[in-house]
Short mmCIF file of C-alpha atoms in Angstrom, two decimals:
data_model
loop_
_atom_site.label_atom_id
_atom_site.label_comp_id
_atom_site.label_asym_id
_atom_site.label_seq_id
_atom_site.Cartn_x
_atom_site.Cartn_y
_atom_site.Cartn_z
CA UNK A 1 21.54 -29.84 -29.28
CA UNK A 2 18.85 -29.28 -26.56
CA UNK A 3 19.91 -29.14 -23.25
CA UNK A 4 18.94 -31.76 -21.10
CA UNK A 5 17.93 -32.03 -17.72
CA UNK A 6 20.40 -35.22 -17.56
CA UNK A 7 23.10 -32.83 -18.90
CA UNK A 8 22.63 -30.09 -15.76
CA UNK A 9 22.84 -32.75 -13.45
CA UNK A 10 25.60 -34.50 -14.87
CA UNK A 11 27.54 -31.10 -15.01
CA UNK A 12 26.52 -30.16 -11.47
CA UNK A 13 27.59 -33.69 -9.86
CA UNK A 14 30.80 -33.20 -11.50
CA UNK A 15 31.88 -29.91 -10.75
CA UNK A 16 29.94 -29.51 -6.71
CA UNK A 17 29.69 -33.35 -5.90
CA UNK A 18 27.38 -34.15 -3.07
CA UNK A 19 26.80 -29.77 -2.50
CA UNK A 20 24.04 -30.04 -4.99
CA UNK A 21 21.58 -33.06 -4.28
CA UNK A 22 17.63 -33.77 -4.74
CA UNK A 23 17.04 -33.72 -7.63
CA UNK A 24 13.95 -33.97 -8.81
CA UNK A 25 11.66 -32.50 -11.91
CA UNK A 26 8.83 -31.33 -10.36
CA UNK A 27 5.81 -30.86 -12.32
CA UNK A 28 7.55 -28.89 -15.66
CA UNK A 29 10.42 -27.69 -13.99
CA UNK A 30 13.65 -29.37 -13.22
CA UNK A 31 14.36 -28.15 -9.06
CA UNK A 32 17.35 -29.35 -6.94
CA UNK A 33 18.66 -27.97 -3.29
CA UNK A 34 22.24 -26.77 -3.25
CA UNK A 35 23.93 -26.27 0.07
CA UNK A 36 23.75 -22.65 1.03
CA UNK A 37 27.78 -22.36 1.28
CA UNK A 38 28.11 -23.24 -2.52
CA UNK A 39 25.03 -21.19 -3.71
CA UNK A 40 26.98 -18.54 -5.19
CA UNK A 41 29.44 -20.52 -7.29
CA UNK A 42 26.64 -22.83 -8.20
CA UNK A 43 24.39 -19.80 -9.86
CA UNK A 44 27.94 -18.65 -11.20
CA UNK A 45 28.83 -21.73 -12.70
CA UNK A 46 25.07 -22.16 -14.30
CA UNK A 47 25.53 -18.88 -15.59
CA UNK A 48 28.72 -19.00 -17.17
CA UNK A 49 29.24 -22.64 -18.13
CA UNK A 50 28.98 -23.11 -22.11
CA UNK A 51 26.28 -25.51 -22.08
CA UNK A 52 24.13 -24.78 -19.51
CA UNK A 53 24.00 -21.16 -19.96
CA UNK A 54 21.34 -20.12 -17.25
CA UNK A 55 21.54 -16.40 -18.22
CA UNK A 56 18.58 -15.10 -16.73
CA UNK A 57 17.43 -14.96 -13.18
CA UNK A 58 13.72 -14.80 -13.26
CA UNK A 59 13.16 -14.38 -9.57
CA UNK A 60 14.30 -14.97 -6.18
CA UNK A 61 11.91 -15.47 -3.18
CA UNK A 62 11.26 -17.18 0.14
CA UNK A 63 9.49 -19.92 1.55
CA UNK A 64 9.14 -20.11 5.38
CA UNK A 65 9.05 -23.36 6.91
CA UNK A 66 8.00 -23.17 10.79
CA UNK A 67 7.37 -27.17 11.06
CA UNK A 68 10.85 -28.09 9.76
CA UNK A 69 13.83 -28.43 11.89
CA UNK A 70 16.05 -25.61 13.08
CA UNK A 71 18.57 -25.86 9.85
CA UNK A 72 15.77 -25.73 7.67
CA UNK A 73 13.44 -22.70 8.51
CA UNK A 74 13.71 -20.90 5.76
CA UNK A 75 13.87 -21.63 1.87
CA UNK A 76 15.49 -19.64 -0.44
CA UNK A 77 14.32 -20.13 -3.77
CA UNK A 78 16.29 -19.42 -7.31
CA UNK A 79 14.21 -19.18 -10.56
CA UNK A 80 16.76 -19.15 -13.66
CA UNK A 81 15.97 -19.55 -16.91
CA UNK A 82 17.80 -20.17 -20.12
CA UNK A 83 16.98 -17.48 -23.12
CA UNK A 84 19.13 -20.10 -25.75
CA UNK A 85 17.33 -22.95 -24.84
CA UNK A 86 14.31 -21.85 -23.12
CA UNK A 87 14.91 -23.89 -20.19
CA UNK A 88 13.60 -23.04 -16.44
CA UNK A 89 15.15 -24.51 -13.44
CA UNK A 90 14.30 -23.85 -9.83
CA UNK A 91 16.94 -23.91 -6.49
CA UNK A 92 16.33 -24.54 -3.03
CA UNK A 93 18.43 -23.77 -0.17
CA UNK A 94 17.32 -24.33 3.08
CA UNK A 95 18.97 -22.21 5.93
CA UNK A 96 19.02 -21.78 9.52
CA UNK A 97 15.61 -20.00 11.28
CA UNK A 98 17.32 -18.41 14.16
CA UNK A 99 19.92 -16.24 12.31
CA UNK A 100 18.52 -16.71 8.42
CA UNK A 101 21.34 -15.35 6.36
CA UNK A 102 23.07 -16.27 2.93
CA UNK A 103 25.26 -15.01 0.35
CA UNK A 104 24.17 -12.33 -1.70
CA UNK A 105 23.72 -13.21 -5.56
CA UNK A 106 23.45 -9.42 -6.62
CA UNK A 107 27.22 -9.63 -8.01
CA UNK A 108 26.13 -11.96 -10.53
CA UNK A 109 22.69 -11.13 -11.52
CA UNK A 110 21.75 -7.30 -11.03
CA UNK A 111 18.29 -8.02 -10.75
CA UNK A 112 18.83 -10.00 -7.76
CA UNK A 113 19.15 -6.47 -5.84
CA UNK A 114 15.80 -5.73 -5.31
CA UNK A 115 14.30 -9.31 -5.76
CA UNK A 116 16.67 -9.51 -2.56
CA UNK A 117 16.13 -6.80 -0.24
CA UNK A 118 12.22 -7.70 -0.85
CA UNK A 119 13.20 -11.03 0.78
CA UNK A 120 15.12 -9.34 3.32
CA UNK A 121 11.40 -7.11 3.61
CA UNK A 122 8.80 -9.87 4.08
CA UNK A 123 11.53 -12.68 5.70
CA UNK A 124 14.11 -10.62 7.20
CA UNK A 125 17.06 -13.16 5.60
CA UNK A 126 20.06 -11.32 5.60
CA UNK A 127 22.14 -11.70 2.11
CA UNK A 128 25.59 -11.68 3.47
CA UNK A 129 27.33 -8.90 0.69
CA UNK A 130 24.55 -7.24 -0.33
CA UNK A 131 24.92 -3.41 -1.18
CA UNK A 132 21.66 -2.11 0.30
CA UNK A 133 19.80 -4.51 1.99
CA UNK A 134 17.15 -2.08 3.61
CA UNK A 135 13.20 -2.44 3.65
CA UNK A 136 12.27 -1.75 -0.25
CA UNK A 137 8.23 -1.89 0.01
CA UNK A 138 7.05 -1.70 3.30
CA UNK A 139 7.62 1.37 5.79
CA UNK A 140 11.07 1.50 6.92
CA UNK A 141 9.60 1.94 10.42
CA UNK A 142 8.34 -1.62 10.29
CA UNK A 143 9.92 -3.99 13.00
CA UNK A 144 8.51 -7.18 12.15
CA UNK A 145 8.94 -9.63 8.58
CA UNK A 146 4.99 -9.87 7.72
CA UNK A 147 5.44 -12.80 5.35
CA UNK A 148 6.39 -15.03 8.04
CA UNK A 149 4.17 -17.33 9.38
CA UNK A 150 3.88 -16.36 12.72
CA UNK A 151 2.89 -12.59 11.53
CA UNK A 152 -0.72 -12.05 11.91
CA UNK A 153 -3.15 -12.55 8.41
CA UNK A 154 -5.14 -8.91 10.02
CA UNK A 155 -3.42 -5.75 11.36
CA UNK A 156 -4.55 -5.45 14.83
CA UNK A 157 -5.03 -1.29 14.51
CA UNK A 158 -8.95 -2.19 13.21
CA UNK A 159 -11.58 -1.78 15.80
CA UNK A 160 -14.56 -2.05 13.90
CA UNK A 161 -13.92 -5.48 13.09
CA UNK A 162 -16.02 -7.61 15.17
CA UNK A 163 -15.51 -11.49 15.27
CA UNK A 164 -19.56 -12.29 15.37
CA UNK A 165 -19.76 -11.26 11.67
CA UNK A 166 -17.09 -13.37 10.37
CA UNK A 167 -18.49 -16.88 12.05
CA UNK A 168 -15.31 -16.96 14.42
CA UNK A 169 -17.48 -17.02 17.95
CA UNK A 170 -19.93 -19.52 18.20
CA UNK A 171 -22.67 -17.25 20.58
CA UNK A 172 -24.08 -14.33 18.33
CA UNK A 173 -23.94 -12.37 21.86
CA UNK B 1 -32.18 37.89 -16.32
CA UNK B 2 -35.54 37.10 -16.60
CA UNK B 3 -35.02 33.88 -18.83
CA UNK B 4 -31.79 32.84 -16.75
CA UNK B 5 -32.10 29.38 -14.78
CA UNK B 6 -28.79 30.22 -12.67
CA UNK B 7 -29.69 29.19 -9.62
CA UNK B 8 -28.52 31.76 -6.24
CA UNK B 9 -28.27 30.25 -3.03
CA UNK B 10 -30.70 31.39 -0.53
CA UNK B 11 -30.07 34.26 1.92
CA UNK B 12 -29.49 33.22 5.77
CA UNK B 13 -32.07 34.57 8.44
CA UNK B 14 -31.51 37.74 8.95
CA UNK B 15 -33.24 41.43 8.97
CA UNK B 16 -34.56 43.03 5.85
CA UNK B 17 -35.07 46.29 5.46
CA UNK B 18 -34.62 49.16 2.98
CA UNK B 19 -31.27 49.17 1.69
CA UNK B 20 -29.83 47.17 4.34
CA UNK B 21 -29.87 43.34 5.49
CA UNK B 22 -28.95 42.06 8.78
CA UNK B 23 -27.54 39.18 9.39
CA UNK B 24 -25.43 37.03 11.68
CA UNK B 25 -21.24 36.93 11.25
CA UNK B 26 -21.67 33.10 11.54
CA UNK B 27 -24.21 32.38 8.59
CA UNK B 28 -22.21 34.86 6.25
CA UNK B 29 -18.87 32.80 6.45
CA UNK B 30 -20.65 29.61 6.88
CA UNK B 31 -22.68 30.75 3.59
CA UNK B 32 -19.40 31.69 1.41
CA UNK B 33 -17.27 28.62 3.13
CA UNK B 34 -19.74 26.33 2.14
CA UNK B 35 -20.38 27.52 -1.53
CA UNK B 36 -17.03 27.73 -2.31
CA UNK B 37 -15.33 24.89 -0.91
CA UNK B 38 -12.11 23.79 -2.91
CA UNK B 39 -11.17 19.92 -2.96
CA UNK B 40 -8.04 19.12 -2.72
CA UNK B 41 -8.04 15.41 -4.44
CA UNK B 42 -5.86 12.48 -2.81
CA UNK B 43 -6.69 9.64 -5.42
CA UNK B 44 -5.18 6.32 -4.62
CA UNK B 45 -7.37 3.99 -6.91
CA UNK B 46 -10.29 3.05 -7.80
CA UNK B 47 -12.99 5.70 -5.67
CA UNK B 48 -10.54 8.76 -7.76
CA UNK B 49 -11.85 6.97 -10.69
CA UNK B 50 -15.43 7.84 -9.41
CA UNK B 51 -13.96 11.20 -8.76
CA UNK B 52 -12.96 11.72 -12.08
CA UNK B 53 -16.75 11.29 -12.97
CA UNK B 54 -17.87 13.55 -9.93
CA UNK B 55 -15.99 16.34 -11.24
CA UNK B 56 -16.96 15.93 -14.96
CA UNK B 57 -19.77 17.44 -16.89
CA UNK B 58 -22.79 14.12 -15.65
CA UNK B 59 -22.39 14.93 -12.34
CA UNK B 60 -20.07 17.92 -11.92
CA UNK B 61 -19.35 19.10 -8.67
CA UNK B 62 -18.28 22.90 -10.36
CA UNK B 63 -22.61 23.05 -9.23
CA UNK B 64 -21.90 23.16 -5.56
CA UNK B 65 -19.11 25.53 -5.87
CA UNK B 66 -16.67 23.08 -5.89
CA UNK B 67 -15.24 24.43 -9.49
CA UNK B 68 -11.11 24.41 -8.79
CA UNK B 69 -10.30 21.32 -8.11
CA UNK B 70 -6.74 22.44 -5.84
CA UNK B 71 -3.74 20.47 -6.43
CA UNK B 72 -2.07 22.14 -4.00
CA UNK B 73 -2.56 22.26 -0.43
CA UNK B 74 -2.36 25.34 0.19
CA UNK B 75 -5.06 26.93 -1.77
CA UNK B 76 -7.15 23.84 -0.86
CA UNK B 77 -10.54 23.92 1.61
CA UNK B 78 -11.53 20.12 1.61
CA UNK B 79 -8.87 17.47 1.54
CA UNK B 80 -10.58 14.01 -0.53
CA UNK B 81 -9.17 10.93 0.23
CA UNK B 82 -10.46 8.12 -2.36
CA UNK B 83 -8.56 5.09 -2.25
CA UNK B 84 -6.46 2.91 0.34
CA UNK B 85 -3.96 4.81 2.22
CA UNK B 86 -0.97 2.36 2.79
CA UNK B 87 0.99 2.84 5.73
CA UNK B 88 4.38 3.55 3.85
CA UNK B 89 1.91 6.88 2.09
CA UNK B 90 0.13 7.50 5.79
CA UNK B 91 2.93 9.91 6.88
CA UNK B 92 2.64 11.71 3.43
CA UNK B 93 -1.42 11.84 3.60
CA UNK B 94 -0.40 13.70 7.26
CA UNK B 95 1.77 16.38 5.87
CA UNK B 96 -0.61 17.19 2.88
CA UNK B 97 -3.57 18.14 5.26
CA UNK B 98 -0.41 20.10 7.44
CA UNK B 99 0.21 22.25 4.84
CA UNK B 100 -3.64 22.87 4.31
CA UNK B 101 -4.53 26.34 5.64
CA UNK B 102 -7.62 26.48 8.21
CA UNK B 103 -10.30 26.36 8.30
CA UNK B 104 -9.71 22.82 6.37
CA UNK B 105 -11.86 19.85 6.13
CA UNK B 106 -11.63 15.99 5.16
CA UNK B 107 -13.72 13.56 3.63
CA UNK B 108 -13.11 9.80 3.28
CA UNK B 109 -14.26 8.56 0.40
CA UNK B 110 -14.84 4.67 0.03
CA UNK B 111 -14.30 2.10 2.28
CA UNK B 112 -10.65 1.26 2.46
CA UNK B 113 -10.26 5.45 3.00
CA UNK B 114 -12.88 5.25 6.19
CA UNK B 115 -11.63 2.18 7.57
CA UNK B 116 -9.14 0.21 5.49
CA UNK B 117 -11.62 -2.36 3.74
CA UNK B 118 -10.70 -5.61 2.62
CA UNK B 119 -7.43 -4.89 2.95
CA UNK B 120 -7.06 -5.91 6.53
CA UNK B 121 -3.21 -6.38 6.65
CA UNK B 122 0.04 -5.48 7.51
CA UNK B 123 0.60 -3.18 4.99
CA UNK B 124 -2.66 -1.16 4.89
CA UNK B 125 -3.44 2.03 7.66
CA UNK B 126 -7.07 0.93 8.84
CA UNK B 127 -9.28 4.30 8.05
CA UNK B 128 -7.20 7.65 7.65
CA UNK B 129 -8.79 8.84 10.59
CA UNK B 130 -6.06 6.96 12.31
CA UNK B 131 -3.77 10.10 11.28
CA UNK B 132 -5.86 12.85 10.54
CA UNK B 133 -9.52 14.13 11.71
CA UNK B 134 -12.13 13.78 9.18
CA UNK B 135 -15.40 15.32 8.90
CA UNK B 136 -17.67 13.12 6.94
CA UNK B 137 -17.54 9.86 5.72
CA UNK B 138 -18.45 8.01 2.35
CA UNK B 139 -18.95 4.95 2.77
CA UNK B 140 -19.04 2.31 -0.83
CA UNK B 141 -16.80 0.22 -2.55
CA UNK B 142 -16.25 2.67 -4.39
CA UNK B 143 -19.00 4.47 -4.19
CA UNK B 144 -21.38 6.35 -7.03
CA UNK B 145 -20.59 10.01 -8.23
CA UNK B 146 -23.76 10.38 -6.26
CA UNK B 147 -22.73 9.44 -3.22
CA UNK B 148 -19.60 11.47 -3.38
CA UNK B 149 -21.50 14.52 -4.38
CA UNK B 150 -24.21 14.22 -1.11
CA UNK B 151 -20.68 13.53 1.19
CA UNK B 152 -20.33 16.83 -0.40
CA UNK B 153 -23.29 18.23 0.56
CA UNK B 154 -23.31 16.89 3.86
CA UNK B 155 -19.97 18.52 4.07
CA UNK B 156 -21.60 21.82 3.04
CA UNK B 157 -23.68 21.42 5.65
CA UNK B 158 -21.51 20.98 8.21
CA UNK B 159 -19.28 24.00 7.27
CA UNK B 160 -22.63 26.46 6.84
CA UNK B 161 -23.40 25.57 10.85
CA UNK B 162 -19.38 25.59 12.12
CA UNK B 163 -18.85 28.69 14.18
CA UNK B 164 -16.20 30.84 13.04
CA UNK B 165 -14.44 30.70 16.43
CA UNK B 166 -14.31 26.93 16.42
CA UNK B 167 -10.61 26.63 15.00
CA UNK B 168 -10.12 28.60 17.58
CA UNK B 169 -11.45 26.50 20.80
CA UNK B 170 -10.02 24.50 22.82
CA UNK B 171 -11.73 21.44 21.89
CA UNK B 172 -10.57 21.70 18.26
CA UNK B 173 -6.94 22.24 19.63
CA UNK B 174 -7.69 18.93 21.59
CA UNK B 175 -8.64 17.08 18.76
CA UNK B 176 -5.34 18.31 17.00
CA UNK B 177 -3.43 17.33 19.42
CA UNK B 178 -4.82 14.18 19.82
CA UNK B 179 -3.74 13.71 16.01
CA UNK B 180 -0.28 15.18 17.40
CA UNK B 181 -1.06 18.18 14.71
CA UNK B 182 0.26 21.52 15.79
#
């Protein structure tokens, strides 16, 4: 009895209704967007439901969007995976750019603690319930969220850096 | 000691007479500081690797006088840093040449040490000489045992010609403070 993909949906429409939509297997991996109010009874139910049995969260992230709309800045993105049946499935939520913040997962996976605060580190999305969301790789002295797109690629302490060498003026002079 | 190939280290200019030599203050410290300079190693990656061969018997950096390597501070003379310094470890890099006792002395080893290298980002401090003074520079990527051992020697250098009073003078307490060092 392998679980299908048909099977998750099917489960999902019938228990969260129009809260869980797009679906859609891209490439190997079976992805859908949940609604960011139901995205911690929808990781709950995955979890503990009898067939689907997503029992493993293989990592949480962030994808930052400056192009989209206001309501959809930022991505959060859900990896689970399924040690039974070796299935992977992948979650989007899309939330709000001006004050980025969701519900924490770290009740229901562990692991989600510091997969989490590293989000909060690099995106500065604020998981509503967390127990510790502070900076977790960079200096706690940092101000700004360097993964987001707006962040400068170079740090602007190097002075020995001149733009001639690296073909960004056009006069050698 | 006629067969013996232990090498001494010449005498400074001085006066020689019959039971007595005279010399200057100056050249006698710089002599022993220089011949017995004690690293203290700050190995982040991949130059400490080169360290590792620096100190071993190929190359072996015991020859210049550099024979205990100090793991602590405060026993230490010249303060090695091989590898990139992030800025989360910059503040740590600061209090480990604090607790060094003068007359102390840095070298940067490699490239992300002296400036940061390819690691121009957030997340890296761009040359440790943005937090503490350093006296010689290695530059490589990383660099040979070689190289490390003639930063050495230019080090040696350095300290052999350094008057005793300049720890003392006010431009070394400028530079210090400049560093906000106490």
């Amino acid at each position: 009895m392998a679980l299908d993909t048909t099977q998750i949906q099917d489960k999902l429409t019938e228990t969260f209704g129009s809260a869980v939509f797009q679906y859609q297997q891209e490439k190997d991996i079976f992805s859908f967007e949940v609604n960011a109010d139901k995205i911690t009874a929808v990781i709950l139910f995955l979890k503990n439901d009898e067939t689907t049995r997503f029992n493993f969260l293989t990592d949480l992230c962030a994808i930052h969007y400056p192009e989209n709309e206001a309501d959809r800045q930022f991505a959060v993105v859900y990896h689970l995976h399924n040690w039974y049946e070796n299935i992977r499935i992948k979650i989007k939520v899309y939330i709000n750019g001006e004050t980025p913040e969701i519900k924490t997962v770290s009740s229901i996976f562990l692991s989600a603690n510091w997969m989490e605060r590293e989000t909060y580190d690099f995106y500065g999305i604020n998981f509503i319930g967390h127990p510790q969301l502070k900076r977790i790789l960079n200096m706690d002295e940092m101000v700004s969220f360097p993964m987001r797109k707006e962040f400068p690629m170079e740090d602007g302490g190097r002075t020995d850096k001149d733009d001639r060498f690296f073909g960004r003026t056009i006069d050698n002079c | 000691m006629s067969n013996s190939n232990i090498n001494m280290v010449e005498p400074p200019e001085g006066v020689v007479g019959e039971g007595f030599f005279a010399t200057k203050l100056n050249d006698v410290v710089g002599l022993a500081r220089a011949n017995s300079l004690w690293p203290l190693p700050f190995a982040t990656s991949c130059c400490g690797i080169e360290f590792m061969a620096t100190m071993a018997s190929h190359y072996d950096l015991a020859r210049f006088g550099s024979e205990r390597v100090s793991f602590s501070p405060r026993q230490a003379d010249m303060l090695m840093v091989m590898g990139t310094i992030s800025k989360k470890m910059a503040p740590i890099l600061r209090q480990v040449y604090e607790q060094m006792a003068e007359p102390r002395w840095v070298i940067a080893v490699g490239a992300c040490a002296s400036s940061g290298g390819i690691f121009d980002t957030y997340s890296v401090l761009q040359g440790i000489d943005k937090v503490i003074p350093v006296d010689v520079y290695v530059p490589g990527c990383p660099p040979r045992p070689e190289q490390i051992v003639d930063g050495v020697m230019k080090l040696q250098e350095i300290v052999k010609n350094e008057s005793v009073r300049r720890r003392n003078s006010p431009e070394y307490q400028e530079l210090l403070a400049s560093y906000n060092i106490k």
